[in-house]
mmCIF file with all atom_site columns, C-alpha atoms in Angstrom:
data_model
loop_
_atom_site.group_PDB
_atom_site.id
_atom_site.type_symbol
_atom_site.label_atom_id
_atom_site.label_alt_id
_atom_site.label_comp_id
_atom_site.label_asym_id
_atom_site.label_entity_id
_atom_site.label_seq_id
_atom_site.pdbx_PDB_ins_code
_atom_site.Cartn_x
_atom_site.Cartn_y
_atom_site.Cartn_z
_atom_site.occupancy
_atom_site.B_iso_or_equiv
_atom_site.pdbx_formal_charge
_atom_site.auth_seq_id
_atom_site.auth_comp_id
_atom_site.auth_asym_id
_atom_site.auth_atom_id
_atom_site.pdbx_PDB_model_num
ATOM 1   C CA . UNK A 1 1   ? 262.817 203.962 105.911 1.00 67.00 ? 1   UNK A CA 1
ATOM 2   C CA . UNK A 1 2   ? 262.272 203.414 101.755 1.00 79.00 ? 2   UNK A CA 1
ATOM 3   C CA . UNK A 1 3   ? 262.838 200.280 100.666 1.00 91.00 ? 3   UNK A CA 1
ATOM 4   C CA . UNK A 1 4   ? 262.162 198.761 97.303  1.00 96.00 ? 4   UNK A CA 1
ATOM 5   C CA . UNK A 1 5   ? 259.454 196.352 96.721  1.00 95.00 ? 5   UNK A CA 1
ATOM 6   C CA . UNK A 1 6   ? 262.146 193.884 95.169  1.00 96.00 ? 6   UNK A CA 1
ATOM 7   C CA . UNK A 1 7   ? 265.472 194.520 93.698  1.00 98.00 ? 7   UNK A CA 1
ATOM 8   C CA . UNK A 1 8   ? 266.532 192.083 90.478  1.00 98.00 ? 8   UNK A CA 1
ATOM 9   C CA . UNK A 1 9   ? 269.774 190.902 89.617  1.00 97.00 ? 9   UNK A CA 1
ATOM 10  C CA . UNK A 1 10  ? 271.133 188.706 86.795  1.00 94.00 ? 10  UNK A CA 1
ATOM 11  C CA . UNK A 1 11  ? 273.421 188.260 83.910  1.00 89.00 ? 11  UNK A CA 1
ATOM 12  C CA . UNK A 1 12  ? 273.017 190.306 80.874  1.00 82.00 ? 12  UNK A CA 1
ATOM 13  C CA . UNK A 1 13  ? 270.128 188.490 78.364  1.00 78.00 ? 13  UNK A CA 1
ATOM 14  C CA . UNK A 1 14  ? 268.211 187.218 81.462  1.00 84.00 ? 14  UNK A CA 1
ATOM 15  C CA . UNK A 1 15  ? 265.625 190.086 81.265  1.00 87.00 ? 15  UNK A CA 1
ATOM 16  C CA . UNK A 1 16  ? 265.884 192.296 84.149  1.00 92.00 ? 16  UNK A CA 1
ATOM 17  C CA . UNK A 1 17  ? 265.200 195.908 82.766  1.00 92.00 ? 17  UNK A CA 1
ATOM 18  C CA . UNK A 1 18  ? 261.908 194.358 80.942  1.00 93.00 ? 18  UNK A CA 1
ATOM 19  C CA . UNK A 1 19  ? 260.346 192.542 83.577  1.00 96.00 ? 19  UNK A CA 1
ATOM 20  C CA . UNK A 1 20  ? 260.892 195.318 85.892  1.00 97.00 ? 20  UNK A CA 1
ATOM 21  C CA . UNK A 1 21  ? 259.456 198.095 84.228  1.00 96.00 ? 21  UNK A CA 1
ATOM 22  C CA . UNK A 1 22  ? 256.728 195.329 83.657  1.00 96.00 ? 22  UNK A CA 1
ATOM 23  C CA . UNK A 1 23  ? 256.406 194.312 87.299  1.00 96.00 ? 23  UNK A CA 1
ATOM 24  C CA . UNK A 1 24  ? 256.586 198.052 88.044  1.00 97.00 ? 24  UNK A CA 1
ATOM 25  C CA . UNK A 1 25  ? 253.747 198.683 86.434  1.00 96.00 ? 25  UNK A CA 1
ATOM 26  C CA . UNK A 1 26  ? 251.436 195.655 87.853  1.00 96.00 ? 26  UNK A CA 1
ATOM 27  C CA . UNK A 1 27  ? 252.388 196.748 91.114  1.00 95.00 ? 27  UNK A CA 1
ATOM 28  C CA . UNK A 1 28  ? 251.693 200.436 90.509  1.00 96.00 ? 28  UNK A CA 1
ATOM 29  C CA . UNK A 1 29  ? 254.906 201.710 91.689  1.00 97.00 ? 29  UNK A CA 1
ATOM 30  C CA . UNK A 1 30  ? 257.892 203.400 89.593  1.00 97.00 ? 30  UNK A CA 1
ATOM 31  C CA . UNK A 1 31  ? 260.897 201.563 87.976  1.00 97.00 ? 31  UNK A CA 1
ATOM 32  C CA . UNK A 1 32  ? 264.775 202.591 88.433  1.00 97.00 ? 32  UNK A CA 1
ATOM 33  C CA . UNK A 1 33  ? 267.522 200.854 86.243  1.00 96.00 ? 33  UNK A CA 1
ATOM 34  C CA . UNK A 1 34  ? 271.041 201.605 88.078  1.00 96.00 ? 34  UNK A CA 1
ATOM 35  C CA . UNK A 1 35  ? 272.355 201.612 84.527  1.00 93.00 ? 35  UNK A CA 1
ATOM 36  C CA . UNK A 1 36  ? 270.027 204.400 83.798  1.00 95.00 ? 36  UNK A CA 1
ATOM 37  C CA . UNK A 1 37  ? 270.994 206.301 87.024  1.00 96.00 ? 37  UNK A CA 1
ATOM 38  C CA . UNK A 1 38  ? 274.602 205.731 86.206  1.00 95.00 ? 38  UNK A CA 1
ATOM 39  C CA . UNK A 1 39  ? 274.482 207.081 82.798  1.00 94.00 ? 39  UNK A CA 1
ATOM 40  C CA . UNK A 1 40  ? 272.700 209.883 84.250  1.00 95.00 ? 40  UNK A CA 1
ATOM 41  C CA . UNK A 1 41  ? 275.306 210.990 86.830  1.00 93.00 ? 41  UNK A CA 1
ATOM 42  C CA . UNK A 1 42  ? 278.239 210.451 84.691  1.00 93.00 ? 42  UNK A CA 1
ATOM 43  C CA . UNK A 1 43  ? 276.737 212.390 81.483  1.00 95.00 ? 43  UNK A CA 1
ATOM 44  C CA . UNK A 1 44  ? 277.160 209.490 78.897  1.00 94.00 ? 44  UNK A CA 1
ATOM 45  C CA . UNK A 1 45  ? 276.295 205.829 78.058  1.00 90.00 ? 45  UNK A CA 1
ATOM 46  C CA . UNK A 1 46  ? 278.068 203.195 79.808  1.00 86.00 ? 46  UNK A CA 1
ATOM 47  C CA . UNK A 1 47  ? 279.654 202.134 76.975  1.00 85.00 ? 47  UNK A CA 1
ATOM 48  C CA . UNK A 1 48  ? 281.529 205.938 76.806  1.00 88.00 ? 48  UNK A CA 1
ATOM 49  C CA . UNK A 1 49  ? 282.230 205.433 80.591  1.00 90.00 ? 49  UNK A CA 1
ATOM 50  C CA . UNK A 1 50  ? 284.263 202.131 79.764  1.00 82.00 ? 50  UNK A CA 1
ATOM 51  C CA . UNK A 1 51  ? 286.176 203.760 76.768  1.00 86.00 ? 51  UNK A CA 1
ATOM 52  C CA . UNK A 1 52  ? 286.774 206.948 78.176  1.00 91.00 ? 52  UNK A CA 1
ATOM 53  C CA . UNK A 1 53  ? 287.041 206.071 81.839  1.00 91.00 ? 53  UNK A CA 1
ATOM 54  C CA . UNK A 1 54  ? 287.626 202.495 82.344  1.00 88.00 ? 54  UNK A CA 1
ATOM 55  C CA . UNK A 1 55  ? 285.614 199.846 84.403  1.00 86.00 ? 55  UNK A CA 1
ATOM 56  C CA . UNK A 1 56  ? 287.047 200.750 87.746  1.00 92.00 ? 56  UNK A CA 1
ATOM 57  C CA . UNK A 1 57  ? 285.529 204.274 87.316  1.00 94.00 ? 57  UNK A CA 1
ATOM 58  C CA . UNK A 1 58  ? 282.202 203.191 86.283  1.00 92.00 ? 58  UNK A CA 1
ATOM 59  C CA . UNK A 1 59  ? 282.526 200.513 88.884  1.00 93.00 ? 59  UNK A CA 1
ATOM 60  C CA . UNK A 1 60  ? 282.513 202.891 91.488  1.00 95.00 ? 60  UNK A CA 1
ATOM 61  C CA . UNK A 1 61  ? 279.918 204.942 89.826  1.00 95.00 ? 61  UNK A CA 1
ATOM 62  C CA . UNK A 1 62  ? 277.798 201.675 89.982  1.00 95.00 ? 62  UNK A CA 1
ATOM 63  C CA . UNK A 1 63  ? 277.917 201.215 93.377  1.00 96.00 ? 63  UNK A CA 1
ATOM 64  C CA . UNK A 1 64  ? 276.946 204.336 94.464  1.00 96.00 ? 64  UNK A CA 1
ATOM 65  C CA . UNK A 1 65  ? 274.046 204.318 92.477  1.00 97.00 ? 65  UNK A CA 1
ATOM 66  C CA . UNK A 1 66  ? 272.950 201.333 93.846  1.00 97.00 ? 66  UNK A CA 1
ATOM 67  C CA . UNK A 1 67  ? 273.355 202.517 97.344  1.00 97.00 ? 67  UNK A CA 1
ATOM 68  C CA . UNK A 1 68  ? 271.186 205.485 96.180  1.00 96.00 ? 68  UNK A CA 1
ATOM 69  C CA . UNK A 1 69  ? 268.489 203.844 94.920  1.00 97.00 ? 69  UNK A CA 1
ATOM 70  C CA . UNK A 1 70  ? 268.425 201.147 98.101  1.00 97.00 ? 70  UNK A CA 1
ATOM 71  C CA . UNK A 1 71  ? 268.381 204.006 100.045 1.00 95.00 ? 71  UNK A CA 1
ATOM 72  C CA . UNK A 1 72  ? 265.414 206.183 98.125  1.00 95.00 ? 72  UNK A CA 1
ATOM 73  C CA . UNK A 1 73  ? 263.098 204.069 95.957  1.00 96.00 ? 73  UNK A CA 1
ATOM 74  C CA . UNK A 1 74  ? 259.916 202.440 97.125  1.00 95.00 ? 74  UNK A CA 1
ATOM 75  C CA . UNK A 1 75  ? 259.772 200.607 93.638  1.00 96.00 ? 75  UNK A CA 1
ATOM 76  C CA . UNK A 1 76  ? 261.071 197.887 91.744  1.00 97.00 ? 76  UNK A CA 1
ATOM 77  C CA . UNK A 1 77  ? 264.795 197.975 90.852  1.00 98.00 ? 77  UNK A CA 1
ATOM 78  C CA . UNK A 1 78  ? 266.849 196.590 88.151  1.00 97.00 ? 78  UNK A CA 1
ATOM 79  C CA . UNK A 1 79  ? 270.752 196.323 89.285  1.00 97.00 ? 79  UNK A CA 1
ATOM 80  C CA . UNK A 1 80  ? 273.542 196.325 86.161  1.00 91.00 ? 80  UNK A CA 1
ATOM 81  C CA . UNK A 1 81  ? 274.678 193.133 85.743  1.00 89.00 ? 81  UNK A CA 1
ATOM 82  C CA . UNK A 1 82  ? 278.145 193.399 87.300  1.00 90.00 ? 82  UNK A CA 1
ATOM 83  C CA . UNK A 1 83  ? 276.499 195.031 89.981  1.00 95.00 ? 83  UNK A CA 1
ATOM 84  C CA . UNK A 1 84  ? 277.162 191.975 92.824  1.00 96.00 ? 84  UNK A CA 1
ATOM 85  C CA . UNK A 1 85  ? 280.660 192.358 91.727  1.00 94.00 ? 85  UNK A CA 1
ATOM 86  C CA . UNK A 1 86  ? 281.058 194.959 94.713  1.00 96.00 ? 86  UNK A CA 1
ATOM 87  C CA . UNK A 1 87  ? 280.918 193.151 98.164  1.00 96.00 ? 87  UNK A CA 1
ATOM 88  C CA . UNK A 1 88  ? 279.686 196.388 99.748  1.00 96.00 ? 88  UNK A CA 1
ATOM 89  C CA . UNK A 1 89  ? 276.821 196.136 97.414  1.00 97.00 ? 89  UNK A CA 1
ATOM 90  C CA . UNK A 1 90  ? 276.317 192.448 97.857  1.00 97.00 ? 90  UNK A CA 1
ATOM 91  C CA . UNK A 1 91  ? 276.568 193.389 101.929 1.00 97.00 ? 91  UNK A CA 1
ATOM 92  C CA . UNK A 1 92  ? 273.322 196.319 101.182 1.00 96.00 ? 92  UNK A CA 1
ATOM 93  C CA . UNK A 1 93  ? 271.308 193.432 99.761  1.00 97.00 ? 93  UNK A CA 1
ATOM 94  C CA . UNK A 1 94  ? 271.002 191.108 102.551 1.00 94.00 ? 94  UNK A CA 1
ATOM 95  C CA . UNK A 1 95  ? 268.404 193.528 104.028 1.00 90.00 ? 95  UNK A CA 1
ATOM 96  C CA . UNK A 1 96  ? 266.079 193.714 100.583 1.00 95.00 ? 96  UNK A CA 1
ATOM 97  C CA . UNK A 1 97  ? 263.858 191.238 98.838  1.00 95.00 ? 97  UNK A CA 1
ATOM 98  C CA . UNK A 1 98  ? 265.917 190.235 95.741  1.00 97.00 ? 98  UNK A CA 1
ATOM 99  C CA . UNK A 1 99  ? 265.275 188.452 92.798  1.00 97.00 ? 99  UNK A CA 1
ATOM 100 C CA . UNK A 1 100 ? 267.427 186.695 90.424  1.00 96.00 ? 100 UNK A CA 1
ATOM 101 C CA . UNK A 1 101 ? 266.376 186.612 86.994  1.00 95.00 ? 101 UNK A CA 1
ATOM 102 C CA . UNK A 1 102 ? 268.307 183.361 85.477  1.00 92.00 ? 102 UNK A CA 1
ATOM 103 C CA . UNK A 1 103 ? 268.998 182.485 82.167  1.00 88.00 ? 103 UNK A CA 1
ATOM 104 C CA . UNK A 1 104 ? 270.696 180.160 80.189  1.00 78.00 ? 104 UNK A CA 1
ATOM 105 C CA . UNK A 1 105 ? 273.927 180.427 78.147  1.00 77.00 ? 105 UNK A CA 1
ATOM 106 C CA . UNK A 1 106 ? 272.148 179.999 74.633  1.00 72.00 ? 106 UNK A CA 1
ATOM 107 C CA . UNK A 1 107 ? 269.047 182.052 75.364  1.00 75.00 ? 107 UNK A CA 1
ATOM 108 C CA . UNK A 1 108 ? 271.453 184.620 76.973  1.00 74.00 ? 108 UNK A CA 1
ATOM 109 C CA . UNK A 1 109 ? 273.330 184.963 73.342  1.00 72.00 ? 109 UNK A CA 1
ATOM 110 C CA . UNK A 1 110 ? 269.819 185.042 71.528  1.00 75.00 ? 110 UNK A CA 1
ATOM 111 C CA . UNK A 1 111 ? 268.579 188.072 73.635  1.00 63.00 ? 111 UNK A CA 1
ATOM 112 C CA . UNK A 1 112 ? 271.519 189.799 73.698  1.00 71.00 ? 112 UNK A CA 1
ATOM 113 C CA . UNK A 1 113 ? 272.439 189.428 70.139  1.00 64.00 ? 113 UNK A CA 1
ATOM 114 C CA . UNK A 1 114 ? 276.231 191.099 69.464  1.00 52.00 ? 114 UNK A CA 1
ATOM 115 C CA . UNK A 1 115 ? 276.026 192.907 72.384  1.00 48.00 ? 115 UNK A CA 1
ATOM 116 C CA . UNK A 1 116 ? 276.200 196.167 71.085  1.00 51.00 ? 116 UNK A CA 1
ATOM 117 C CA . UNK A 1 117 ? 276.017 199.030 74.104  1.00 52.00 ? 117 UNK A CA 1
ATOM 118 C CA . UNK A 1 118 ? 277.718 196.124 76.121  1.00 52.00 ? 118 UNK A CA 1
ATOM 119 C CA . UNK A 1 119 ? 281.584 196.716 76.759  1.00 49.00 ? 119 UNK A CA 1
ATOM 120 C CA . UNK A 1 120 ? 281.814 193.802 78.463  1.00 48.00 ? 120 UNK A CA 1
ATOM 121 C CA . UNK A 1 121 ? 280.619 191.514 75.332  1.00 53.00 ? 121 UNK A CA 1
ATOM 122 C CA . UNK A 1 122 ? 282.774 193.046 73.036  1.00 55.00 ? 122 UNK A CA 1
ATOM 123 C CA . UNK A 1 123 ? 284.490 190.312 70.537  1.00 55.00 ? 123 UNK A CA 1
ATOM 124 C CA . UNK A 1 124 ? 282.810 186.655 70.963  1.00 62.00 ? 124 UNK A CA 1
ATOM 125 C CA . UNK A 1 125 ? 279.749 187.534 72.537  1.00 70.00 ? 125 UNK A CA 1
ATOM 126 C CA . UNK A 1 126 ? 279.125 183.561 73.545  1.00 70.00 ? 126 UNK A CA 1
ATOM 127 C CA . UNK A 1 127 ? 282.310 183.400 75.453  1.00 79.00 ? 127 UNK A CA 1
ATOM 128 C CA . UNK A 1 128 ? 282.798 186.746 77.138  1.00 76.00 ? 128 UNK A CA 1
ATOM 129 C CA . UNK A 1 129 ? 278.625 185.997 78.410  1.00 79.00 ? 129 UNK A CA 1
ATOM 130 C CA . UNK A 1 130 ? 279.516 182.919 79.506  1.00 83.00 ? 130 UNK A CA 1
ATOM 131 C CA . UNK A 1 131 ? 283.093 183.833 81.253  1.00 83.00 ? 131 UNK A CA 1
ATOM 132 C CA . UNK A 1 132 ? 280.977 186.617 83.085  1.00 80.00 ? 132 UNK A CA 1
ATOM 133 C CA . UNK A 1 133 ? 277.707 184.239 84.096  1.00 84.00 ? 133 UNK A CA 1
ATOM 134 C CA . UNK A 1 134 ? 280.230 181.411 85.614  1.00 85.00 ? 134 UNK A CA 1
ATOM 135 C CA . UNK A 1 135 ? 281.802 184.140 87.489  1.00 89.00 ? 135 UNK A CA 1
ATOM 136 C CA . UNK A 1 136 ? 279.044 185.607 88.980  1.00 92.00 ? 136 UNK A CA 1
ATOM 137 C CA . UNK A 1 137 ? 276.473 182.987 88.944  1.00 91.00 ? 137 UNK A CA 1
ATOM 138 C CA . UNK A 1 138 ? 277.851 181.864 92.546  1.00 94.00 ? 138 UNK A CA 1
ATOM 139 C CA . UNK A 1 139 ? 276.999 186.000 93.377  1.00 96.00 ? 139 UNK A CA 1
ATOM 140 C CA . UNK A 1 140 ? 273.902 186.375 92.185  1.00 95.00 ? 140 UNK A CA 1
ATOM 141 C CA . UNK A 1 141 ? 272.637 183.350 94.177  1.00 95.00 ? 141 UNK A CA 1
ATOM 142 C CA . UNK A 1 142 ? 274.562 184.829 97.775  1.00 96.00 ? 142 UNK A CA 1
ATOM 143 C CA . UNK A 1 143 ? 272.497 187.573 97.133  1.00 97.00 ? 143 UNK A CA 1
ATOM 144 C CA . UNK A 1 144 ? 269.114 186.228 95.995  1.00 97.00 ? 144 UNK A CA 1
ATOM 145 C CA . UNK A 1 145 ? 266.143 184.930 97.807  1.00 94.00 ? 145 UNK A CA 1
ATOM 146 C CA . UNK A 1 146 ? 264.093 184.694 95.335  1.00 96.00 ? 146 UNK A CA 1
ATOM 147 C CA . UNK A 1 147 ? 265.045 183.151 91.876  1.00 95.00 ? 147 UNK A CA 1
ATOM 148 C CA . UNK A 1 148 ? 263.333 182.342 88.214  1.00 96.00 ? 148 UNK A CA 1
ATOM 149 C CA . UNK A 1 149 ? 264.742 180.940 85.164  1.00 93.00 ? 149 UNK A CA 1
ATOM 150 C CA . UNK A 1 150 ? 263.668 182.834 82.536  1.00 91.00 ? 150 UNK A CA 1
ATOM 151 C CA . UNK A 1 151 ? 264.847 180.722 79.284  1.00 89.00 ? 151 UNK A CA 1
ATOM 152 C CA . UNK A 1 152 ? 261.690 179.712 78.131  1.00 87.00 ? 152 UNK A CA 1
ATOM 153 C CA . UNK A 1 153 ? 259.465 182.843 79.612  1.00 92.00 ? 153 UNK A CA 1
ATOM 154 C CA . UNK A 1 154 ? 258.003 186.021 78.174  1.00 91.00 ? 154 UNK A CA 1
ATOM 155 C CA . UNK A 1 155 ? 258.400 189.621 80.311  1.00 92.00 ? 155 UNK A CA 1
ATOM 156 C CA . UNK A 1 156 ? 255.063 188.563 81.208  1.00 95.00 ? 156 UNK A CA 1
ATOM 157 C CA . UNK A 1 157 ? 255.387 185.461 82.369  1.00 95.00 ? 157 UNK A CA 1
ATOM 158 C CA . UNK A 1 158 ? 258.599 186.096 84.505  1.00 95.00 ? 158 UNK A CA 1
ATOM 159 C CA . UNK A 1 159 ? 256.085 188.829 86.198  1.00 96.00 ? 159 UNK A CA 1
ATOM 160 C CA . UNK A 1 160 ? 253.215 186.634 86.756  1.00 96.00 ? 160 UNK A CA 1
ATOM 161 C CA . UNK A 1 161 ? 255.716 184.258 88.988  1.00 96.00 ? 161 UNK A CA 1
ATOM 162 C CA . UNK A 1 162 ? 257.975 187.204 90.322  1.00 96.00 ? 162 UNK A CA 1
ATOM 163 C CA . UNK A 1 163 ? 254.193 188.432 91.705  1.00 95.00 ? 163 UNK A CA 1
ATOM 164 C CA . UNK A 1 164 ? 253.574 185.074 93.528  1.00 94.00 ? 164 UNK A CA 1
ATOM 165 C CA . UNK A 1 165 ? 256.828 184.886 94.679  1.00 93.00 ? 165 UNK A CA 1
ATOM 166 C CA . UNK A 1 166 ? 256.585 188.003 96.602  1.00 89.00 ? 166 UNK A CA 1
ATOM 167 C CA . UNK A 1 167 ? 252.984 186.985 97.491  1.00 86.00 ? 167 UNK A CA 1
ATOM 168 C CA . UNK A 1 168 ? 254.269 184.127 99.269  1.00 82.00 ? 168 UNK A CA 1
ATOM 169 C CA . UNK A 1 169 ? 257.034 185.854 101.240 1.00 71.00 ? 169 UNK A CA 1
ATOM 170 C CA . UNK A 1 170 ? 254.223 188.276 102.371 1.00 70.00 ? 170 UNK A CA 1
ATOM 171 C CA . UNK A 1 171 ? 252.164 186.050 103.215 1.00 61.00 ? 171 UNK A CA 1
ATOM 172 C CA . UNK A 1 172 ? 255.153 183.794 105.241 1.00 59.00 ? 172 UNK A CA 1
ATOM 173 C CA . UNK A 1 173 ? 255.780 187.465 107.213 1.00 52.00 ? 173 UNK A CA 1
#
């Protein structure tokens, strides 16, 4: 059975798609975003998929590709943020080593600027980013067994502990 090497979670701003493809490469495996897949299989940015198709549609489009890639990748995986939204998902991730990238509210905003390409931070960006982490803070942790605020880390930094993190559960096997 394929399994990914870890699988990271978190709330837009708190780094996920960097410090995988950085982890990725440390560990000299590949890198899959489920945003990537998604935009992939439905033929346009996410952004389009809200507009044109709502979030229910690209909600289910979400959770496939996250089934996919549990299912098929050997690598590191970045899950959208909204992805723990789904309790099937949520139920797939007990069985995989994930990691939940944390962040806080104000470095959040800074990283993610105006949140342009984000549907979900359309309007005031500070409020809609902290309505969604207070929602699914409480999910991300369910799912997590491995966790590292990010706030005051580079990419590089959040890899060099994500590394001895899964050292250690190694190791503790």
């Amino acid at each position: 059975m394929t399994r990914p090497v870890v699988v990271i979670v978190g709330p837009p701003g708190a780094g996920k798609s960097t410090v995988a493809e950085e982890l990725a490469r440390r560990l000299g495996v590949s890198v899959r975003d489920t945003d990537t897949d998604v935009e992939t299989e439905a033929g346009a940015s996410i952004q389009d998929v809200f507009i044109d198709h709502g979030e229910a549609h690209f909600r289910a489009l979400e959770e496939r590709a996250v089934a996919q890639v549990l299912d098929e990748h050997d690598g590191v995986v970045a899950l959208g943020g909204g992805a723990v939204l789904s309790e099937r998902t949520r139920e797939r991730l007990r069985d995989h080593r994930v990691l939940f990238l944390d962040v806080g509210l104000s470095q959040a905003v800074r990283r993610v600027g105006l949140g342009t390409g984000r549907p979900l931070l359309l309007g005031n960006v500070r409020a809609q980013l902290k309505q969604l982490m207070d929602a699914r803070g409480v999910l991300y942790r369910e799912v997590a067994d491995l966790t590292i605020v990010t706030d005051d880390l580079d990419p590089s930094q959040v890899a060099d502990q994500a590394l001895a993190l899964i050292q250690d559960r190694e190791d503790d096997r």
